[in-house]
């Protein structure tokens, strides 16, 4: 499995913890995030992750900013991307099961690092259920 991750200045510690967990599982990580707390613009990092997901260069994406909203809005501008803002593990599971989300967006200022790692683990280990959900997912992208 190959994952792209991107974050702004609110998420370096979150990114580092998630990357450590992923690499311990043998997952390849493309790191587009900042490593400092100096102010940066979240779309710059979100678009890099979304490009990789949309092109198929990676299997999934992870994005992190303060509220999770801005970077999630940015990734969802890309065709073939279904970004989901998640704040608890159960939402991450449903985002995969029902929405076939391929990018998880994490609000660093409203979740703990442990919660974020747990959400990513749940997100990546959950399969899309298909069935009635596939019909709905097919209607998400603008035609």
CSV table of C-alpha atoms in Angstrom, one decimal:
chain,number,residue,atom,x,y,z
A,1,UNK,CA,0.0,0.0,0.0
A,2,UNK,CA,1.1,3.5,-0.8
A,3,UNK,CA,-0.2,6.6,1.1
A,4,UNK,CA,0.3,10.4,0.5
A,5,UNK,CA,0.1,12.6,3.5
A,6,UNK,CA,0.0,16.4,3.7
A,7,UNK,CA,-0.4,18.9,6.5
A,8,UNK,CA,-0.1,22.5,7.4
A,9,UNK,CA,1.5,24.1,10.5
A,10,UNK,CA,-1.2,22.7,12.8
A,11,UNK,CA,-0.3,19.1,12.1
A,12,UNK,CA,3.5,18.3,12.1
A,13,UNK,CA,3.2,16.2,15.3
A,14,UNK,CA,0.2,14.4,14.0
A,15,UNK,CA,1.8,13.7,10.7
A,16,UNK,CA,4.9,12.3,12.3
A,17,UNK,CA,3.0,10.0,14.6
A,18,UNK,CA,0.9,8.7,11.6
A,19,UNK,CA,3.9,8.2,9.4
A,20,UNK,CA,5.7,6.3,12.2
A,21,UNK,CA,2.6,4.0,12.5
A,22,UNK,CA,2.3,3.5,8.7
A,23,UNK,CA,6.0,2.8,8.2
A,24,UNK,CA,5.9,0.3,11.1
A,25,UNK,CA,3.2,-1.6,9.1
A,26,UNK,CA,5.4,-1.6,6.0
A,27,UNK,CA,3.3,1.1,4.2
A,28,UNK,CA,5.1,3.4,1.8
A,29,UNK,CA,4.5,7.1,2.5
A,30,UNK,CA,4.9,10.1,0.3
A,31,UNK,CA,5.3,13.0,2.7
A,32,UNK,CA,4.1,16.4,1.4
A,33,UNK,CA,3.6,18.0,4.7
A,34,UNK,CA,5.5,20.7,6.5
A,35,UNK,CA,7.7,19.8,9.5
A,36,UNK,CA,7.5,23.2,11.2
A,37,UNK,CA,4.9,25.3,13.0
A,38,UNK,CA,5.6,28.3,10.7
A,39,UNK,CA,2.4,29.4,9.0
A,40,UNK,CA,1.8,27.9,5.6
A,41,UNK,CA,-1.2,27.6,3.3
A,42,UNK,CA,-3.0,24.2,3.6
A,43,UNK,CA,-4.2,24.1,-0.1
A,44,UNK,CA,-0.6,23.8,-1.2
A,45,UNK,CA,-0.2,20.5,0.6
A,46,UNK,CA,-3.8,19.3,0.1
A,47,UNK,CA,-3.5,19.6,-3.7
A,48,UNK,CA,-0.3,17.6,-3.8
A,49,UNK,CA,-2.0,14.7,-1.9
A,50,UNK,CA,-5.2,14.9,-4.0
A,51,UNK,CA,-3.2,14.9,-7.3
A,52,UNK,CA,-1.5,11.6,-6.2
A,53,UNK,CA,-4.9,10.0,-5.2
A,54,UNK,CA,-6.7,11.2,-8.3
A,55,UNK,CA,-3.9,9.9,-10.6
A,56,UNK,CA,-3.7,6.5,-8.9
A,57,UNK,CA,-0.1,7.1,-7.8
A,58,UNK,CA,-1.1,6.2,-4.2
A,59,UNK,CA,-3.9,4.2,-2.8
A,60,UNK,CA,-5.1,6.7,-0.2
A,61,UNK,CA,-4.4,10.2,1.2
A,62,UNK,CA,-4.3,11.7,4.6
A,63,UNK,CA,-4.5,15.5,5.1
A,64,UNK,CA,-4.3,17.5,8.3
A,65,UNK,CA,-5.0,21.1,9.2
A,66,UNK,CA,-6.4,22.9,12.2
A,67,UNK,CA,-10.1,22.3,11.7
A,68,UNK,CA,-9.7,19.8,8.9
A,69,UNK,CA,-12.2,21.8,6.9
A,70,UNK,CA,-10.0,23.9,4.7
A,71,UNK,CA,-7.7,21.2,3.5
A,72,UNK,CA,-10.7,18.9,3.0
A,73,UNK,CA,-12.4,21.5,0.8
A,74,UNK,CA,-9.2,21.7,-1.2
A,75,UNK,CA,-8.8,18.0,-1.9
A,76,UNK,CA,-12.5,17.7,-2.8
A,77,UNK,CA,-12.0,20.1,-5.7
A,78,UNK,CA,-10.2,17.2,-7.6
A,79,UNK,CA,-12.1,14.7,-9.7
A,80,UNK,CA,-11.9,11.1,-8.4
A,81,UNK,CA,-11.3,12.4,-4.8
A,82,UNK,CA,-13.7,11.8,-2.0
A,83,UNK,CA,-12.3,13.4,1.1
A,84,UNK,CA,-13.9,12.9,4.4
A,85,UNK,CA,-13.5,15.1,7.5
A,86,UNK,CA,-13.3,12.7,10.4
A,87,UNK,CA,-13.1,13.4,14.1
A,88,UNK,CA,-13.8,10.0,15.6
A,89,UNK,CA,-13.0,6.4,14.5
A,90,UNK,CA,-16.6,5.6,13.8
A,91,UNK,CA,-16.9,8.4,11.2
A,92,UNK,CA,-13.7,7.2,9.5
A,93,UNK,CA,-15.1,3.7,9.2
A,94,UNK,CA,-18.4,4.9,7.8
A,95,UNK,CA,-16.5,7.2,5.4
A,96,UNK,CA,-14.9,4.1,3.9
A,97,UNK,CA,-17.9,1.7,4.2
A,98,UNK,CA,-20.6,4.0,2.8
A,99,UNK,CA,-18.8,6.7,0.9
A,100,UNK,CA,-15.7,5.0,-0.5
A,101,UNK,CA,-13.6,7.9,0.8
A,102,UNK,CA,-10.1,7.9,-0.5
A,103,UNK,CA,-8.7,10.8,1.6
A,104,UNK,CA,-9.2,11.2,5.3
A,105,UNK,CA,-9.0,14.8,6.7
A,106,UNK,CA,-8.1,15.2,10.3
A,107,UNK,CA,-8.7,18.3,12.5
A,108,UNK,CA,-5.5,18.6,14.5
A,109,UNK,CA,-7.0,21.2,16.9
A,110,UNK,CA,-10.0,19.1,17.8
A,111,UNK,CA,-8.6,15.5,18.1
A,112,UNK,CA,-5.7,14.0,20.0
A,113,UNK,CA,-2.7,12.4,18.2
A,114,UNK,CA,-3.8,9.0,19.5
A,115,UNK,CA,-7.3,9.6,18.1
A,116,UNK,CA,-5.8,10.6,14.7
A,117,UNK,CA,-3.6,7.5,14.5
A,118,UNK,CA,-6.6,5.3,15.5
A,119,UNK,CA,-8.8,6.9,12.8
A,120,UNK,CA,-6.2,6.4,10.1
A,121,UNK,CA,-5.8,2.7,11.1
A,122,UNK,CA,-9.6,2.3,11.0
A,123,UNK,CA,-9.9,4.1,7.7
A,124,UNK,CA,-7.2,2.1,6.0
A,125,UNK,CA,-8.5,-1.3,7.3
A,126,UNK,CA,-12.1,-0.7,6.3
A,127,UNK,CA,-13.4,-1.9,2.9
A,128,UNK,CA,-16.1,-0.1,0.8
A,129,UNK,CA,-19.4,-2.0,1.1
A,130,UNK,CA,-20.6,-1.3,-2.4
A,131,UNK,CA,-24.2,-2.3,-3.1
A,132,UNK,CA,-26.7,0.4,-2.5
A,133,UNK,CA,-23.8,2.7,-1.5
A,134,UNK,CA,-22.1,2.4,-4.9
A,135,UNK,CA,-25.1,4.0,-6.6
A,136,UNK,CA,-24.9,7.0,-4.3
A,137,UNK,CA,-21.1,7.3,-4.6
A,138,UNK,CA,-21.5,7.3,-8.4
A,139,UNK,CA,-23.6,10.4,-8.0
A,140,UNK,CA,-21.1,12.4,-6.0
A,141,UNK,CA,-18.8,13.7,-8.8
A,142,UNK,CA,-20.1,16.4,-11.1
A,143,UNK,CA,-20.7,15.2,-14.6
